[in-house]
């Protein structure tokens, strides 16, 4: 195969790869780089070394598609295992709590509300209460009234 045919084939191959966002074929690139030119009728390797070296690239990447599939499956398994471990750790440390009628709760204070400080003016209360739950409602909104403690 002469250099012109290889060049045309490589051009079509690269255009197809750019269209589908795939990497171009390294075997075709290597064959194009080491193909004999028309005037010299020798490859660059033959001109440099005096002989055509054995092409190791095709044998090195012959299992590349299978290796990609195996690597993707390994990554998928690793992600699934990590998700499982994170779920178990979260469930072990975070226990949901739903207040019932009569429970005493402290309410987190918003920055806009002020509570008279008991210790120092720089130390403001972050929670107020305790309040007795009158109607549980949903998780974040309960009807409460101050407890008489």
GROMACS .gro file of C-alpha atoms in nm:
model
  149
    1UNK     CA    1   0.000   0.000   0.000
    2UNK     CA    2   0.154   0.330  -0.098
    3UNK     CA    3   0.156   0.649   0.103
    4UNK     CA    4  -0.127   0.821  -0.088
    5UNK     CA    5  -0.378   0.542  -0.020
    6UNK     CA    6  -0.278   0.527   0.345
    7UNK     CA    7  -0.309   0.905   0.373
    8UNK     CA    8  -0.660   0.902   0.221
    9UNK     CA    9  -0.767   0.613   0.442
   10UNK     CA   10  -0.629   0.783   0.751
   11UNK     CA   11  -0.801   1.110   0.658
   12UNK     CA   12  -1.139   0.936   0.627
   13UNK     CA   13  -1.079   0.749   0.953
   14UNK     CA   14  -0.990   1.065   1.144
   15UNK     CA   15  -1.292   1.250   1.003
   16UNK     CA   16  -1.519   0.967   1.119
   17UNK     CA   17  -1.358   0.967   1.464
   18UNK     CA   18  -1.397   1.344   1.501
   19UNK     CA   19  -1.761   1.314   1.400
   20UNK     CA   20  -1.831   1.047   1.663
   21UNK     CA   21  -1.587   1.190   1.923
   22UNK     CA   22  -1.375   0.875   1.926
   23UNK     CA   23  -0.997   0.856   1.942
   24UNK     CA   24  -0.839   0.778   1.607
   25UNK     CA   25  -0.694   0.435   1.539
   26UNK     CA   26  -0.334   0.420   1.670
   27UNK     CA   27  -0.250   0.129   1.439
   28UNK     CA   28  -0.348   0.336   1.135
   29UNK     CA   29  -0.146   0.631   1.264
   30UNK     CA   30   0.159   0.410   1.317
   31UNK     CA   31   0.129   0.253   0.974
   32UNK     CA   32   0.098   0.597   0.820
   33UNK     CA   33   0.403   0.725   1.011
   34UNK     CA   34   0.615   0.423   0.915
   35UNK     CA   35   0.489   0.376   0.558
   36UNK     CA   36   0.734   0.410   0.269
   37UNK     CA   37   0.731   0.735   0.077
   38UNK     CA   38   0.706   0.739  -0.304
   39UNK     CA   39   1.045   0.900  -0.387
   40UNK     CA   40   1.254   0.696  -0.146
   41UNK     CA   41   1.040   0.379  -0.142
   42UNK     CA   42   1.168   0.321   0.209
   43UNK     CA   43   1.000   0.379   0.541
   44UNK     CA   44   1.149   0.630   0.787
   45UNK     CA   45   1.252   0.337   1.008
   46UNK     CA   46   1.432   0.166   0.719
   47UNK     CA   47   1.609   0.487   0.633
   48UNK     CA   48   1.712   0.543   0.998
   49UNK     CA   49   1.792   0.190   1.116
   50UNK     CA   50   1.851   0.010   0.787
   51UNK     CA   51   1.570  -0.240   0.849
   52UNK     CA   52   1.197  -0.245   0.924
   53UNK     CA   53   1.152  -0.314   1.298
   54UNK     CA   54   0.883  -0.548   1.421
   55UNK     CA   55   0.558  -0.360   1.483
   56UNK     CA   56   0.474  -0.402   1.851
   57UNK     CA   57   0.185  -0.156   1.858
   58UNK     CA   58  -0.085  -0.380   1.701
   59UNK     CA   59  -0.013  -0.661   1.948
   60UNK     CA   60  -0.001  -0.418   2.241
   61UNK     CA   61  -0.343  -0.268   2.174
   62UNK     CA   62  -0.519  -0.572   2.029
   63UNK     CA   63  -0.703  -0.629   2.360
   64UNK     CA   64  -0.779  -0.260   2.418
   65UNK     CA   65  -1.160  -0.280   2.365
   66UNK     CA   66  -1.190  -0.578   2.601
   67UNK     CA   67  -0.975  -0.402   2.861
   68UNK     CA   68  -1.199  -0.093   2.841
   69UNK     CA   69  -1.508  -0.304   2.904
   70UNK     CA   70  -1.344  -0.478   3.200
   71UNK     CA   71  -1.225  -0.147   3.345
   72UNK     CA   72  -1.571   0.007   3.309
   73UNK     CA   73  -1.730  -0.292   3.485
   74UNK     CA   74  -1.472  -0.269   3.765
   75UNK     CA   75  -1.543   0.103   3.806
   76UNK     CA   76  -1.918   0.038   3.808
   77UNK     CA   77  -1.876  -0.228   4.079
   78UNK     CA   78  -1.652   0.002   4.285
   79UNK     CA   79  -1.908   0.285   4.265
   80UNK     CA   80  -2.190   0.051   4.367
   81UNK     CA   81  -1.987  -0.075   4.665
   82UNK     CA   82  -1.899   0.282   4.770
   83UNK     CA   83  -2.266   0.382   4.752
   84UNK     CA   84  -2.361   0.081   4.965
   85UNK     CA   85  -2.099   0.161   5.230
   86UNK     CA   86  -2.201   0.529   5.242
   87UNK     CA   87  -2.568   0.432   5.280
   88UNK     CA   88  -2.487   0.192   5.564
   89UNK     CA   89  -2.276   0.452   5.746
   90UNK     CA   90  -2.545   0.718   5.705
   91UNK     CA   91  -2.818   0.486   5.831
   92UNK     CA   92  -2.604   0.382   6.129
   93UNK     CA   93  -2.537   0.738   6.247
   94UNK     CA   94  -2.855   0.922   6.146
   95UNK     CA   95  -3.165   0.799   6.321
   96UNK     CA   96  -3.486   0.981   6.236
   97UNK     CA   97  -3.677   1.129   6.528
   98UNK     CA   98  -4.044   1.219   6.508
   99UNK     CA   99  -4.172   1.403   6.816
  100UNK     CA  100  -4.495   1.284   6.968
  101UNK     CA  101  -4.758   1.479   7.158
  102UNK     CA  102  -4.621   1.579   7.498
  103UNK     CA  103  -4.249   1.558   7.407
  104UNK     CA  104  -4.026   1.847   7.510
  105UNK     CA  105  -3.833   2.000   7.220
  106UNK     CA  106  -3.586   2.282   7.169
  107UNK     CA  107  -3.632   2.500   6.861
  108UNK     CA  108  -3.335   2.627   6.661
  109UNK     CA  109  -3.334   3.005   6.668
  110UNK     CA  110  -3.312   3.196   6.339
  111UNK     CA  111  -3.057   3.478   6.311
  112UNK     CA  112  -3.331   3.740   6.296
  113UNK     CA  113  -3.472   3.652   6.637
  114UNK     CA  114  -3.307   3.756   6.961
  115UNK     CA  115  -3.327   3.591   7.298
  116UNK     CA  116  -3.206   3.772   7.611
  117UNK     CA  117  -2.858   3.637   7.689
  118UNK     CA  118  -2.805   3.458   8.016
  119UNK     CA  119  -2.425   3.448   8.018
  120UNK     CA  120  -2.271   3.725   7.811
  121UNK     CA  121  -2.388   3.954   7.533
  122UNK     CA  122  -2.157   3.779   7.282
  123UNK     CA  123  -2.301   3.437   7.359
  124UNK     CA  124  -2.653   3.427   7.226
  125UNK     CA  125  -2.884   3.129   7.251
  126UNK     CA  126  -2.896   2.916   6.940
  127UNK     CA  127  -3.192   2.713   7.061
  128UNK     CA  128  -3.496   2.824   7.257
  129UNK     CA  129  -3.721   2.614   7.467
  130UNK     CA  130  -3.812   2.370   7.596
  131UNK     CA  131  -4.152   2.360   7.431
  132UNK     CA  132  -4.413   2.090   7.467
  133UNK     CA  133  -4.542   1.945   7.138
  134UNK     CA  134  -4.918   1.987   7.105
  135UNK     CA  135  -4.968   1.863   6.746
  136UNK     CA  136  -4.684   1.673   6.572
  137UNK     CA  137  -4.791   1.773   6.218
  138UNK     CA  138  -4.493   1.713   5.990
  139UNK     CA  139  -4.127   1.666   6.079
  140UNK     CA  140  -4.021   2.031   6.076
  141UNK     CA  141  -4.340   2.209   6.179
  142UNK     CA  142  -4.510   2.123   6.506
  143UNK     CA  143  -4.760   2.317   6.710
  144UNK     CA  144  -4.593   2.394   7.041
  145UNK     CA  145  -4.653   2.590   7.354
  146UNK     CA  146  -4.398   2.672   7.626
  147UNK     CA  147  -4.358   2.398   7.880
  148UNK     CA  148  -4.404   2.476   8.246
  149UNK     CA  149  -4.094   2.327   8.405
   0.00000   0.00000   0.00000
